[in-house]
Every structure is written in structure tokens, then in C-alpha cells.
Amino acid sequence: MSRIARRFATLRQQGRGALIPYVEACDPDFDTSLAILRGMPGAGADLIEVGVPFSDPSADGPTIQKAALRGLKGGSTMKRVLEMVAAFRAGDNETPIILMGYTNPIEAYGPERFCVDAKAAGVDGLIVVDMPPEEADLLAGPAAAAGLDIIRLVAPTTPDDRLPVVFNGASGFVYYVSITGVTGTRTASTDELAHALPRLRRATDLPIAIGFGIRTPDLAANAVRAADAAVVASALLNTLEGTLDADGKATARTVPAVLEQLRGLADAVHAVSKAVTK
Amino acid sequence: MSATDIQAGANSLRSGPDGRGRFGIFGGRFVAETLMPLLLELDGAYKAAQADPEFRRELDYYLKDYVGRPSPLWFARRMTEQLGGAKIYMKREELNHTGSHKLNNVMGQILLARRMGRTRIVAETGAGQHGVATATVCALFGMKCAIYMGATDVERQKPNVFRMRLLGAEVVPVTAGAGTLKDAMNEAMRDWVTNVHDTYFLVGTVAGPHPYPQMVRDFQSIIGVETKKQIMAAEGRLPDVIVAAIGGGSNAMGIFHPFLDDPEVRLIGVEAAGCGLDSGRTAASIERGRPGVLHGNRTYLLQDADGQITEAHSISAGLDYPGVGPEHSWLSDIGRAEYVGATDQEALDAFQLCTRTEGIIPALESAHAIAYAAKIAPGMDRDKIIVINISGRGDKDIFTVAEHLGVKL
Ligand SMILES: Cc1ncc(COP(=O)(O)O)c(C=O)c1O
């Protein structure tokens, strides 16, 4: 069983939902982002998404765009991202790590070598924003061979008859992009979620995470009431950005501020009790 | 769309893309899942329109009476004499309404958007020519229109920004990155993904996810279809060389495509070499890039070893893009078309050559094609024929040119 499957199985047995925070690699520098990553499980993260900076994040809003640029300025390359995950893994063998990014840096690295190296570094799953099922063959073989989960995105625009196409080849969990839009902007209403989730549940047995627009402990709690996990990215990155000095460098407040916010989100998520299932 | 396309058989170079939107390894649909159902819908709507004679009839009507087609094929006598070699013809796309080839594509896509029931249009623009063409048809059909334009381009293409605003479009300056076409494209995609319910993304060149490269090429192919008839009428034979500037590659694809199965016709795409192909300040994606994935398709891209896209540079806002349409990448790999560069300075010189010898002020984009034609024409026999695609007129560029000539306006 993969780390991701194991983590979700444990959570189900405990009747809990999951919080999945996001950290952008090398934002604003390698050591700071690694310190945040290392602090996340202790602050309540159940799984972690590590953003791979890309120069042209066309599906992301201003907050992640800026984080990606800071990451690139902070020296991020695919090699550095994997080094960061390996450094984390040396001290934590349980918390699943999912890399989130765009196709081109993976293609430039070489999809096969990338999957092998990512697995060796301790990565568990991949979310490739601009790789729909129609283009998934680029990674499907190498990811399966390496034992990496491919997390599929599903959107409000995905019609019912397309769900089997999207979920074919999906593993780990499913990421529901809860709004039509870019990251860090609008929030889905409770009504919208109540409508969307049964539709997805009918088409997959995989755990479902909700992302895009989850900013507060209340919204995170709402999301895990409807689904299995809540992804929080822009809200944490905004906090990080607010702690940087005039030159964009990390300060003594950077790591604690992000982790403190994370703790608040995690407490709200973990206070929601869900039906215990085996 | 045209009869020739329908005749294109299995061995034809004109039969692409395949069912996945690929030209060889290039093209495809690398977009977020939110957009994927829309691309499938668009593909279906485009196929239905192609099969509907009423769509063709409607498009032909607007192309003739609104755009002003056919555009002439002009024998450039004085330029030919001055260069002293091959005969030079110019395909006069600058005479289209709004001053460039861009309206050919925009006219086709706006009719499609209307068929699909969309009420709002978003588009990206570099030089502003695509933005102006889009704002124009939105005025014509009374549709809402948002144009994303890099802040750098807003600055260097002021006349076009004002034209778009006069036409009722909202022009949104994009400050991300270097503030050029690539950044405008990112922002237009973000708008589209946010407003999918009523918005049509009107892509301005043969790039982006499938079916855009195919659709834009089909709409622009009218350039090559006319050129073929016109050169046969004027010379009784096909040209030896066709030269066109390459930004995303739509004017070039439009004039190349009807000639792909005529191997005796050399097809030359001229990329913007900027300060020189090896200066590090260039927009020559095919000559200095590697295959990669950006803006929904796999194609040649200017990028670093880590797969980060690098900034392009060109004096011409319309060519200042680190990618190129996927069909060009394929035509380059299979050797059917050649891709070369012209520098900023060569384009400026050609701009003046064309203006002084023919009384035609070309767009700086088109001046890149003229520059390369002027380079090879003197070495060719006088009975050889070169056709240059004059993709646009240069009124929008006079401020940039004045600055480079040290003239204060
Ligand atoms: C006059 C003109 N020619 C050429 C181009 C380049 O685009 P493409 O390569 O798609 O023809 C532009 C783009 O703005 C343009 O305005």
C-alpha cells in the first residue's frame, strides 16, 4: 500500500478528514521552505503538497505566481526540489508528499528519470496541472513503474460522462478543483460542494480532496465535511509573503507564522468527526 | 475548409493534425482539466461548422465585403530592380480591414463563437493587431471584449491600444514577466478558465491547445489559396520561394499550407533574431529553442536547462514570443519548411527599403520577411519568383522606428 493510501486508510479508521497544506519549493529560499516543510506534520498536516516553481503558471492566481517567481529566484530547479523532499524524508517516513507543478519542467528533466529520482527522494504522488487524461501517457508508464500515484484533477466543468475518463489511471486520491477559475480567488459555496461531491463519489472510490479558495479554518472544516481532505495553498503563501523583508528575504517570523496558521486550519479540520469506515 | 484541404490524402502533408491534435510529436492539449471539456466542445463545434455550407457562405460574405478580400498579389517592380535578382511579389495582407492578416482568423472564430452562443470574448495580443481585429469584430457583433496585452507592449504599441479602446474593448495591461505576449497569453488563459460559462478565448495565432492551431491555420489558409491562383494567373507557374515572418506563425502557416504538397516551392519562415541568433536576446524559438510544453501545446520553446521559459526579445512586439505554432515545429523537423532569422537591424533596414521602393510601409513583423527575401533575391536568377507575405501595415510601428532612427516625433 502506498503512503498516500495508508494515510487515508488511517484517517478513515479514526473518522477524521485530512488537511493538505502547500509549500512552494525554495520560497523564498531552500532552507526556509525546508524548515516549513519539516514543521508541517507537527502543525497538523496529514499530507503535503510541494509546489514545483514554473515560470508560466497559467492556471494559478497572483499568489502562487508570485511564490513561483520567488522560488525560482531562490534557486529552485527540479533537482533542488527533489533534494528538499529527500531532506524532509530523512526525518519523516510517514507523511505523504505530493509534487504539484506543470509539464515542462518534468519534460525537460526527462519523464522516466524524473519518476525514478522522485520516488528515490521520497515523493509519493504527482499532480501535473496542465496534463489532462488526454496527455497522461507521457507520465503514466514511468510513474506506474516507479510506484508514484498520479493524482487527477476534476473540475466543475467536467461532465458526468467524462468522469470515467478522468478517473481511469487515477490513484492515491482525486483533487476536486472546486471552482472554475485560478488558485487563490473565489471559494465554492456549501451548496456547490453539496451538489458536486455525490456526483464524484458515484464515479470513484478514491478519497476526494477539495482545493482552490480555501482560506480559513471554517472553509477548511466545511470542505472536509463534504469531502475527505482540504487543500490550502494561497492563504499560507499570503502569510509567508507578509513576513518577508523589503528585499523579499525570510525573517525570523516567516516559519512560525506559516506554521501557526497551519495549526489553526488543522485544528478546525480535525474537529470535524466523520463516519468511521474500514 | 477549402476544397484542396478535403482532397488532402493520407500521403499529403496537409492532412494533420491527428485525432489528438498532434503534428508528429508537436501540438496536443496540455491544459487544466477545467478547460478540457471546453476544448472538446470547441472541436465538435468547429467540425460541425466546417461541415455546414451555411458557415462557409457566411464567412465568405464577411471576408469579401467587410475584410476586403481577396487581397492583391503585387509585383514589386522597383524592389526587384533594386535587388537585381529574383522577381519579388508581395501578398498584400496589410490591405485587409484593420491592417493585417489577423482579421482572417478573427472573422472565422467570431462566427464560430456566435454559433456556440458565447457572449464575451477574451484574447491576447502582442503588437496589438490581433487585439484590434478582435475588438473590431466585437464592435461589429456587439459583444463584450477583454484584451490582455503585456505592459511593455502597451507602451510600444500605443496607437493600437487607443484603437482597441475606441472600439469598446477593455485593454488589460499585464505586468507579469517581461510584460510581453507570453505573459498576455497566460493572463488570457486565466480569464478564460474563470469565465468559462459565457466566454470564448479567441486565440490569435496557430498556437495554443488543439484545435486552435488547426482552426487558425484553416482560417488563414485563404492567403495561400489566393496566392496560388494569383501567381498562376500572373506567371503561369508556382513561385520558387515563399517567405513569411514567424511570431506564433499564423500568417506563415496561412500562406504555406496550400503549398505543402508542392515540393518545388521552398517555404521559408523568418523568425525574429533580435540582437542576433547567438546574442541571447532573440525570439528565434525554432532555431535556438528545444521542444517543450507551454500554453497548451508541445513545440519549440526558448527555455533553460530546467524547463523554465526564457524571455524572448524582438524589436517587433508581434514576434516577441518564446514559442511557435506546433505545425511549424513539425515542418522544421521533417525538413519541409526552412526557418531562418532576421535581426532587429535587418528588419529596420528592410522596413525602409520597402517604404522607399514600393510606397508600402510594412509592419515591423513583415519587415523580417522582407529582410530575408532581400538577402536571397540578389543571388537568384531573374526568372525566379519570390512571394513575400506582407502580413500587416506599419503605421503602428512608426514611433518605434522613429526612436531607432533617432527622430523625435
Ligand atoms: C502584422 C503582423 N505580422 C505578423 C505577426 C506575427 O504573428 P503570426 O506569426 O501569427 O503571423 C503579427 C502579430 O502580432 C502581426 O501583427
GROMACS .gro file of C-alpha atoms in nm, chain A residues 53-61 65 69 72 76-79 103-109 129-138 153-159 162 166 177 179-182, chain B residues 20 22 27-38 40 176-177 182-183 185-187 189-191 193-197 290-296 298 301 303-310:
model
   94
   53PRO     CA    1   0.809   2.654  -0.937
   54PHE     CA    2   0.740   2.719  -1.307
   55SER     CA    3   0.793   3.040  -1.499
   56ASP     CA    4   0.446   3.034  -1.657
   57PRO     CA    5   0.187   2.900  -1.411
   58SER     CA    6  -0.112   2.977  -1.632
   59ALA     CA    7  -0.366   2.802  -1.408
   60ASP     CA    8  -0.259   2.989  -1.096
   61GLY     CA    9  -0.368   3.319  -0.946
   65GLN     CA   10   0.250   3.313  -0.939
   69LEU     CA   11   0.882   3.353  -0.904
   72LEU     CA   12   1.289   3.047  -0.899
   76SER     CA   13   1.467   2.626  -0.741
   77THR     CA   14   1.534   2.363  -1.005
   78MET     CA   15   1.377   2.019  -1.027
   79LYS     CA   16   1.697   1.879  -0.878
  103THR     CA   17   0.450   1.958  -1.754
  104ASN     CA   18   0.750   2.138  -1.897
  105PRO     CA   19   0.999   2.108  -1.608
  106ILE     CA   20   0.919   1.734  -1.597
  107GLU     CA   21   0.960   1.700  -1.972
  108ALA     CA   22   1.291   1.891  -1.954
  109TYR     CA   23   1.416   1.660  -1.675
  129VAL     CA   24  -0.180   2.083  -1.365
  130ASP     CA   25  -0.158   2.103  -1.743
  131MET     CA   26  -0.164   1.729  -1.811
  132PRO     CA   27  -0.524   1.615  -1.864
  133PRO     CA   28  -0.600   1.243  -1.918
  134GLU     CA   29  -0.564   1.302  -2.294
  135GLU     CA   30  -0.191   1.372  -2.247
  136ALA     CA   31  -0.128   1.147  -1.948
  137ASP     CA   32   0.064   0.881  -2.142
  138LEU     CA   33   0.375   1.095  -2.106
  153LEU     CA   34  -0.781   1.688  -1.119
  154VAL     CA   35  -1.153   1.708  -1.175
  155ALA     CA   36  -1.343   2.033  -1.226
  156PRO     CA   37  -1.697   2.168  -1.210
  157THR     CA   38  -1.687   2.174  -1.591
  158THR     CA   39  -1.610   1.802  -1.613
  159PRO     CA   40  -1.937   1.644  -1.730
  162ARG     CA   41  -1.624   1.233  -1.876
  166VAL     CA   42  -1.062   1.134  -1.577
  177VAL     CA   43  -1.091   2.192  -0.830
  179ILE     CA   44  -1.441   2.648  -0.875
  180THR     CA   45  -1.394   2.749  -1.236
  181GLY     CA   46  -1.101   2.982  -1.200
  182VAL     CA   47  -0.742   3.014  -1.091
  298ARG     CA   48  -0.505   1.403  -3.062
  300ARG     CA   49  -0.064   1.631  -3.294
  305GLY     CA   50   0.078   2.003  -3.059
  306GLY     CA   51  -0.166   1.834  -2.823
  307ARG     CA   52  -0.387   1.967  -2.545
  308PHE     CA   53  -0.183   2.043  -2.235
  309VAL     CA   54  -0.442   2.234  -2.035
  310ALA     CA   55  -0.603   2.220  -1.692
  311GLU     CA   56  -0.898   1.983  -1.663
  312THR     CA   57  -1.134   2.281  -1.624
  313LEU     CA   58  -1.062   2.375  -1.986
  314MET     CA   59  -1.054   2.028  -2.136
  315PRO     CA   60  -1.434   1.988  -2.176
  316LEU     CA   61  -1.440   2.330  -2.345
  318LEU     CA   62  -1.370   1.913  -2.675
  454ALA     CA   63   0.393   3.968  -1.503
  455GLY     CA   64   0.723   3.853  -1.654
  460LYS     CA   65   0.377   3.522  -2.339
  461ASP     CA   66   0.251   3.691  -2.025
  463MET     CA   67  -0.131   3.463  -2.316
  464ASN     CA   68  -0.105   3.333  -1.956
  465GLU     CA   69  -0.343   3.602  -1.835
  467MET     CA   70  -0.598   3.172  -2.023
  468ARG     CA   71  -0.662   3.265  -1.658
  469ASP     CA   72  -0.954   3.483  -1.761
  471VAL     CA   73  -1.075   2.944  -1.700
  472THR     CA   74  -1.251   3.188  -1.466
  473ASN     CA   75  -1.533   3.281  -1.705
  474VAL     CA   76  -1.593   2.958  -1.894
  475HIS     CA   77  -1.972   2.989  -1.881
  568ARG     CA   78   1.412   2.295  -2.767
  569PRO     CA   79   1.082   2.107  -2.775
  570GLY     CA   80   0.875   2.161  -2.461
  571VAL     CA   81   0.524   2.230  -2.339
  572LEU     CA   82   0.376   2.579  -2.299
  573HIS     CA   83   0.032   2.732  -2.348
  574GLY     CA   84  -0.135   2.405  -2.419
  576ARG     CA   85   0.429   2.088  -2.735
  579LEU     CA   86   1.046   2.687  -2.695
  581GLN     CA   87   1.388   2.767  -2.227
  582ASP     CA   88   1.668   2.694  -1.983
  583ALA     CA   89   1.801   2.350  -1.888
  584ASP     CA   90   1.541   2.321  -1.610
  585GLY     CA   91   1.247   2.378  -1.844
  586GLN     CA   92   1.179   2.736  -1.734
  587ILE     CA   93   1.066   2.951  -2.025
  588THR     CA   94   1.307   3.233  -2.103
   0.00000   0.00000   0.00000
